Short mmCIF file of C-alpha atoms in Angstrom, two decimals:
data_model
loop_
_atom_site.label_atom_id
_atom_site.label_comp_id
_atom_site.label_asym_id
_atom_site.label_seq_id
_atom_site.Cartn_x
_atom_site.Cartn_y
_atom_site.Cartn_z
CA UNK G 1 -95.22 11.54 -85.75
CA UNK G 2 -92.50 11.60 -88.39
CA UNK G 3 -90.85 14.61 -86.75
CA UNK G 4 -90.95 12.86 -83.37
CA UNK G 5 -89.39 9.67 -84.68
CA UNK G 6 -86.50 11.20 -86.60
CA UNK G 7 -84.38 12.07 -83.53
CA UNK G 8 -84.92 8.55 -82.17
CA UNK G 9 -83.82 6.99 -85.45
CA UNK G 10 -80.77 9.25 -85.55
CA UNK G 11 -79.92 8.27 -81.97
CA UNK G 12 -80.25 4.55 -82.79
CA UNK G 13 -77.98 4.97 -85.81
CA UNK G 14 -75.42 6.80 -83.70
CA UNK G 15 -75.49 4.11 -81.03
CA UNK G 16 -75.15 1.41 -83.69
CA UNK G 17 -72.19 3.18 -85.31
CA UNK G 18 -70.44 3.53 -81.95
CA UNK G 19 -71.07 -0.13 -81.17
CA UNK G 20 -69.48 -1.13 -84.47
CA UNK G 21 -66.43 0.97 -83.66
CA UNK G 22 -66.14 -0.78 -80.30
CA UNK G 23 -66.34 -4.23 -81.89
CA UNK G 24 -63.08 -6.11 -82.19
CA UNK G 25 -61.36 -8.30 -84.74
CA UNK G 26 -59.39 -11.01 -83.01
CA UNK G 27 -57.11 -13.47 -84.77
CA UNK G 28 -55.00 -16.52 -83.94
CA UNK G 29 -52.87 -18.39 -86.48
CA UNK G 30 -51.30 -21.46 -84.90
CA UNK G 31 -48.93 -24.13 -86.17
CA UNK G 32 -47.81 -27.50 -84.80
CA UNK G 33 -44.87 -29.49 -86.15
CA UNK G 34 -42.68 -32.40 -85.10
CA UNK G 35 -39.24 -31.63 -83.71
CA UNK G 36 -36.96 -33.92 -85.72
CA UNK G 37 -34.51 -34.21 -82.83
CA UNK G 38 -36.84 -35.04 -79.95
CA UNK G 39 -39.91 -36.30 -81.80
CA UNK G 40 -42.12 -34.04 -79.69
CA UNK G 41 -44.58 -31.58 -81.19
CA UNK G 42 -43.47 -27.96 -81.30
CA UNK G 43 -45.93 -25.06 -81.22
CA UNK G 44 -45.70 -21.83 -83.20
CA UNK G 45 -47.76 -18.64 -83.25
CA UNK G 46 -47.82 -17.07 -86.71
CA UNK G 47 -50.29 -14.31 -85.82
CA UNK G 48 -51.95 -13.19 -82.60
CA UNK G 49 -54.37 -10.30 -82.34
CA UNK G 50 -56.35 -9.51 -79.14
CA UNK G 51 -58.69 -10.36 -77.63
CA UNK G 52 -57.58 -13.87 -78.67
CA UNK G 53 -54.36 -14.95 -77.02
CA UNK G 54 -52.10 -17.93 -76.36
CA UNK G 55 -49.69 -17.80 -73.41
CA UNK G 56 -47.65 -20.97 -73.88
CA UNK G 57 -47.82 -24.65 -74.79
CA UNK G 58 -47.60 -27.66 -72.48
CA UNK G 59 -46.28 -31.08 -73.45
CA UNK G 60 -48.79 -33.91 -73.25
CA UNK G 61 -48.04 -37.46 -72.13
CA UNK G 62 -47.81 -38.65 -75.74
CA UNK G 63 -45.37 -35.93 -76.81
CA UNK G 64 -48.05 -33.66 -78.23
CA UNK G 65 -48.60 -29.96 -77.51
CA UNK G 66 -51.48 -28.59 -75.44
CA UNK G 67 -52.51 -24.94 -75.77
CA UNK G 68 -55.23 -22.97 -74.00
CA UNK G 69 -57.33 -20.52 -75.99
CA UNK G 70 -57.85 -17.26 -74.09
CA UNK G 71 -60.36 -14.52 -74.85
CA UNK G 72 -59.22 -11.42 -72.98
CA UNK G 73 -62.66 -9.82 -73.39
CA UNK G 74 -64.20 -12.44 -71.16
CA UNK G 75 -66.57 -13.46 -73.93
CA UNK G 76 -67.79 -12.69 -77.43
CA UNK G 77 -69.54 -9.35 -77.83
CA UNK G 78 -72.01 -8.30 -80.51
CA UNK G 79 -70.18 -7.37 -83.71
CA UNK G 80 -66.95 -9.14 -82.78
CA UNK G 81 -65.20 -10.97 -85.61
CA UNK G 82 -62.86 -13.73 -84.48
CA UNK G 83 -60.63 -15.92 -86.64
CA UNK G 84 -58.77 -19.07 -85.64
CA UNK G 85 -56.42 -20.96 -87.95
CA UNK G 86 -54.80 -24.24 -86.96
CA UNK G 87 -52.18 -26.09 -89.00
CA UNK G 88 -51.10 -29.50 -87.70
CA UNK G 89 -48.15 -30.69 -89.75
CA UNK G 90 -47.56 -34.37 -90.64
CA UNK G 91 -47.08 -36.52 -87.56
CA UNK G 92 -47.74 -33.72 -85.08
CA UNK G 93 -50.23 -33.99 -82.21
CA UNK G 94 -52.12 -30.89 -81.11
CA UNK G 95 -54.59 -30.53 -78.28
CA UNK G 96 -56.60 -27.33 -77.81
CA UNK G 97 -59.02 -26.31 -75.10
CA UNK G 98 -60.67 -23.12 -73.87
CA UNK G 99 -59.87 -21.89 -70.38
CA UNK G 100 -63.57 -21.61 -69.49
CA UNK G 101 -67.01 -21.54 -71.06
CA UNK G 102 -67.38 -19.11 -73.97
CA UNK G 103 -69.98 -16.45 -73.16
CA UNK G 104 -71.88 -15.02 -76.11
CA UNK G 105 -73.05 -11.61 -74.95
CA UNK G 106 -76.16 -9.82 -76.16
CA UNK G 107 -76.16 -7.82 -79.40
CA UNK G 108 -77.73 -4.37 -79.53
CA UNK G 109 -79.19 -4.99 -82.98
CA UNK G 110 -79.14 -7.41 -85.90
CA UNK G 111 -76.19 -5.61 -87.49
CA UNK G 112 -74.00 -6.58 -84.55
CA UNK G 113 -74.02 -10.33 -85.02
CA UNK G 114 -70.80 -11.85 -83.67
CA UNK G 115 -68.87 -14.19 -85.98
CA UNK G 116 -66.29 -16.91 -85.39
CA UNK G 117 -64.38 -18.36 -88.34
CA UNK G 118 -62.24 -21.45 -87.75
CA UNK G 119 -60.02 -23.24 -90.26
CA UNK G 120 -58.02 -26.34 -89.38
CA UNK G 121 -55.73 -28.49 -91.50
CA UNK G 122 -54.32 -31.77 -90.21
CA UNK G 123 -51.40 -33.24 -92.13
CA UNK G 124 -50.66 -36.88 -92.86
CA UNK G 125 -50.54 -38.91 -89.65
CA UNK G 126 -51.26 -35.84 -87.54
CA UNK G 127 -53.85 -35.59 -84.77
CA UNK G 128 -55.98 -32.63 -83.67
CA UNK G 129 -57.98 -32.76 -80.44
CA UNK G 130 -60.30 -29.79 -79.89
CA UNK G 131 -61.88 -30.10 -76.44
CA UNK G 132 -63.71 -26.84 -75.78
CA UNK G 133 -65.80 -25.80 -72.80
CA UNK G 134 -69.50 -25.02 -73.49
CA UNK G 135 -70.84 -22.12 -75.51
CA UNK G 136 -73.34 -20.06 -73.47
CA UNK G 137 -75.58 -17.80 -75.59
CA UNK G 138 -76.88 -14.95 -73.42
CA UNK G 139 -80.31 -13.39 -73.90
CA UNK G 140 -80.56 -11.28 -77.09
CA UNK G 141 -77.22 -12.60 -78.41
CA UNK G 142 -76.62 -13.15 -82.11
CA UNK G 143 -73.80 -15.47 -83.14
CA UNK G 144 -72.60 -17.17 -86.31
CA UNK G 145 -69.72 -19.63 -86.57
CA UNK G 146 -68.20 -21.33 -89.57
CA UNK G 147 -65.72 -24.18 -89.18
CA UNK G 148 -63.75 -25.87 -91.94
CA UNK G 149 -61.52 -28.87 -91.19
CA UNK G 150 -59.37 -30.60 -93.80
CA UNK G 151 -57.87 -34.01 -93.03
CA UNK G 152 -54.96 -35.52 -94.96
CA UNK G 153 -54.48 -39.32 -95.37
CA UNK G 154 -53.94 -40.92 -91.96
CA UNK G 155 -54.96 -37.74 -90.12
CA UNK G 156 -57.04 -37.95 -86.95
CA UNK G 157 -59.58 -35.70 -85.28
CA UNK G 158 -61.40 -35.51 -81.96
CA UNK G 159 -63.64 -32.43 -81.98
CA UNK G 160 -66.48 -31.72 -79.59
CA UNK G 161 -68.86 -28.85 -78.99
CA UNK G 162 -71.36 -28.24 -76.19
CA UNK G 163 -74.13 -25.63 -76.38
CA UNK G 164 -75.97 -24.44 -73.27
CA UNK G 165 -79.48 -22.93 -73.25
CA UNK G 166 -78.25 -19.68 -71.67
CA UNK G 167 -77.57 -18.58 -68.11
CA UNK G 168 -79.68 -21.26 -66.54
CA UNK G 169 -78.90 -20.15 -62.97
CA UNK G 170 -80.67 -16.86 -63.76
CA UNK G 171 -83.65 -18.64 -65.30
CA UNK G 172 -82.49 -17.59 -68.77
CA UNK G 173 -83.46 -20.39 -71.16
CA UNK G 174 -83.33 -20.06 -74.95
CA UNK G 175 -83.65 -16.27 -74.88
CA UNK G 176 -80.95 -15.73 -77.50
CA UNK G 177 -81.93 -14.43 -80.94
CA UNK G 178 -79.63 -16.40 -83.24
CA UNK G 179 -77.20 -19.28 -83.00
CA UNK G 180 -75.94 -20.38 -86.42
CA UNK G 181 -73.28 -22.99 -87.08
CA UNK G 182 -71.77 -24.35 -90.29
CA UNK G 183 -69.29 -27.22 -90.10
CA UNK G 184 -67.42 -28.83 -93.00
CA UNK G 185 -65.00 -31.74 -92.55
CA UNK G 186 -63.31 -32.91 -95.73
CA UNK G 187 -60.58 -35.28 -96.87
CA UNK G 188 -59.09 -35.51 -100.34
CA UNK G 189 -61.57 -32.89 -101.54
CA UNK G 190 -64.55 -35.04 -100.50
CA UNK G 191 -66.92 -34.12 -97.67
CA UNK G 192 -67.20 -36.28 -94.57
CA UNK G 193 -69.45 -33.82 -92.74
CA UNK G 194 -71.64 -30.96 -93.97
CA UNK G 195 -73.59 -29.71 -90.99
CA UNK G 196 -75.88 -26.67 -91.07
CA UNK G 197 -77.67 -25.38 -87.98
CA UNK G 198 -79.72 -22.23 -87.47
CA UNK G 199 -81.50 -21.76 -84.16
CA UNK G 200 -83.83 -18.81 -83.59
CA UNK G 201 -85.74 -19.62 -80.40
CA UNK G 202 -87.87 -16.47 -80.57
CA UNK G 203 -89.21 -17.52 -83.97
CA UNK G 204 -89.13 -21.31 -83.63
CA UNK G 205 -89.25 -22.50 -80.00
CA UNK G 206 -86.65 -25.15 -79.24
CA UNK G 207 -88.90 -27.06 -76.85
CA UNK G 208 -90.85 -28.34 -79.83
CA UNK G 209 -90.81 -32.17 -80.13
CA UNK G 210 -89.28 -31.65 -83.59
CA UNK G 211 -86.28 -29.87 -82.02
CA UNK G 212 -84.96 -30.35 -78.49
CA UNK G 213 -88.20 -31.31 -76.78
CA UNK G 214 -87.69 -31.36 -72.98
CA UNK G 215 -83.89 -31.19 -73.22
CA UNK G 216 -81.82 -28.03 -72.76
CA UNK G 217 -78.21 -28.89 -73.61
CA UNK G 218 -76.87 -30.51 -76.75
CA UNK G 219 -73.45 -31.69 -77.85
CA UNK G 220 -71.69 -33.14 -80.89
CA UNK G 221 -68.45 -35.12 -80.90
CA UNK G 222 -66.69 -35.98 -84.16
CA UNK G 223 -64.21 -38.86 -84.13
CA UNK G 224 -62.19 -39.33 -87.34
CA UNK G 225 -59.10 -41.10 -88.62
CA UNK G 226 -58.66 -41.18 -92.37
CA UNK G 227 -57.91 -44.51 -94.01
CA UNK G 228 -59.50 -47.03 -91.66
CA UNK G 229 -61.84 -49.62 -93.16
CA UNK G 230 -65.62 -49.48 -92.82
CA UNK G 231 -65.55 -52.73 -90.84
CA UNK G 232 -63.20 -51.17 -88.29
CA UNK G 233 -65.56 -48.23 -87.87
CA UNK G 234 -68.52 -50.58 -87.42
CA UNK G 235 -66.64 -52.33 -84.61
CA UNK G 236 -65.98 -49.01 -82.89
CA UNK G 237 -69.56 -47.88 -83.50
CA UNK G 238 -70.82 -50.98 -81.72
CA UNK G 239 -68.42 -50.40 -78.84
CA UNK G 240 -69.41 -46.77 -78.39
CA UNK G 241 -73.10 -47.58 -78.81
CA UNK G 242 -72.86 -49.66 -75.65
CA UNK G 243 -71.54 -46.60 -73.83
CA UNK G 244 -74.37 -44.50 -75.29
CA UNK G 245 -76.92 -47.02 -74.10
CA UNK G 246 -75.47 -47.03 -70.59
CA UNK G 247 -75.59 -43.21 -70.41
CA UNK G 248 -79.09 -42.78 -71.84
CA UNK G 249 -81.95 -42.07 -69.42
CA UNK G 250 -85.08 -40.97 -71.30
CA UNK G 251 -86.33 -37.62 -70.06
CA UNK G 252 -82.87 -36.78 -68.66
CA UNK G 253 -80.29 -37.58 -71.34
CA UNK G 254 -80.15 -39.17 -74.77
CA UNK G 255 -76.92 -40.37 -76.40
CA UNK G 256 -76.40 -41.84 -79.86
CA UNK G 257 -73.58 -42.91 -82.16
CA UNK G 258 -73.58 -43.20 -85.95
CA UNK G 259 -71.00 -43.74 -88.70
CA UNK G 260 -70.04 -40.99 -91.09
CA UNK G 261 -69.97 -41.82 -94.84
CA UNK G 262 -66.32 -42.76 -94.29
CA UNK G 263 -63.42 -42.32 -91.89
CA UNK G 264 -65.32 -41.52 -88.74
CA UNK G 265 -68.16 -41.48 -86.25
CA UNK G 266 -70.48 -38.88 -84.77
CA UNK G 267 -71.66 -38.89 -81.16
CA UNK G 268 -74.73 -36.79 -80.30
CA UNK G 269 -76.17 -35.89 -76.91
CA UNK G 270 -79.30 -34.18 -75.61
CA UNK G 271 -79.37 -33.54 -71.88
CA UNK G 272 -81.61 -31.85 -69.37
CA UNK G 273 -78.65 -30.86 -67.18
CA UNK G 274 -75.32 -29.64 -68.46
CA UNK G 275 -73.25 -31.47 -65.86
CA UNK G 276 -74.07 -34.81 -67.52
CA UNK G 277 -72.35 -33.97 -70.80
CA UNK G 278 -68.61 -33.63 -69.89
CA UNK G 279 -68.27 -37.07 -68.22
CA UNK G 280 -70.19 -38.63 -71.11
CA UNK G 281 -67.91 -37.08 -73.72
CA UNK G 282 -64.89 -38.14 -71.68
CA UNK G 283 -66.09 -41.75 -71.71
CA UNK G 284 -66.41 -41.74 -75.51
CA UNK G 285 -63.06 -40.00 -75.95
CA UNK G 286 -61.26 -42.47 -73.71
CA UNK G 287 -62.70 -45.49 -75.52
CA UNK G 288 -62.12 -44.07 -79.01
CA UNK G 289 -58.55 -42.87 -78.40
CA UNK G 290 -57.56 -46.19 -76.91
CA UNK G 291 -59.13 -48.06 -79.83
CA UNK G 292 -57.69 -45.82 -82.56
CA UNK G 293 -54.31 -44.86 -81.10
CA UNK G 294 -53.64 -47.19 -78.19
CA UNK G 295 -53.27 -44.12 -75.98
CA UNK G 296 -55.01 -42.95 -72.82
CA UNK G 297 -57.16 -39.84 -73.10
CA UNK G 298 -56.19 -37.39 -70.37
CA UNK G 299 -58.24 -34.25 -69.88
CA UNK G 300 -56.14 -31.09 -70.33
CA UNK G 301 -55.35 -29.22 -67.17
CA UNK G 302 -56.86 -25.77 -66.95
CA UNK G 303 -55.02 -22.50 -66.47
CA UNK G 304 -56.62 -19.16 -65.67
#
């Protein structure tokens, strides 16, 4: 038996080595600063390494800069290592979105876990809006992401994330192997958010009442602006809680809002169908941006 297995082991090692060689290391290093002449936000690319790519920036209604994040691979493959750095200088307004849902493709083995590292810094009085399309973990995919966001005094943040159960149209529900997410949001060296998530549906089924229960999609939306009083956040929490109550239909969708320790709110959603999440997030974003900035929230146009 040992003699029969050795060629198979050698073949698996060879396939794994080739897969590692085919894995990519993508990188984007982006900067946003205020043009002192026009007052509009200017966009800079400090580093750009495929498959990640930015084509151009568009001016938003408020004088900010909108950029679309492209992945030329069409998705994230096993073993890929992607890095995104965002620097929003004082007073600048940056809005980022993905051109489509991010597909997390299957990994051939545990050594080919895909990773996404994101670092964002928002300067004094700056605003970062990160409005991504859903993450779709395919069957047998393995994915880890780590996000660190640092907010200066007066800085603002709108950051949402949507996670699908898989390719639902193909009947593929929670067949991925690993989805791990670490998120840190800090200001002045103090944490506002320390979130740790590790989902392994094959080991711990997500339809457990202690996890997602009957729901398939989940989303998080962080709303921050450093320096506002706790009473102001309570007012906004009450306002957004009314929206959450109007959107909640037990067995179909659950929405909730809670205050962070300081300087922000968290909106959570559990939904049976993915189409219910985007309009819900838009409703919260519109209300929060109007309350915090006196500005209308306009969804970024998509380019392909």
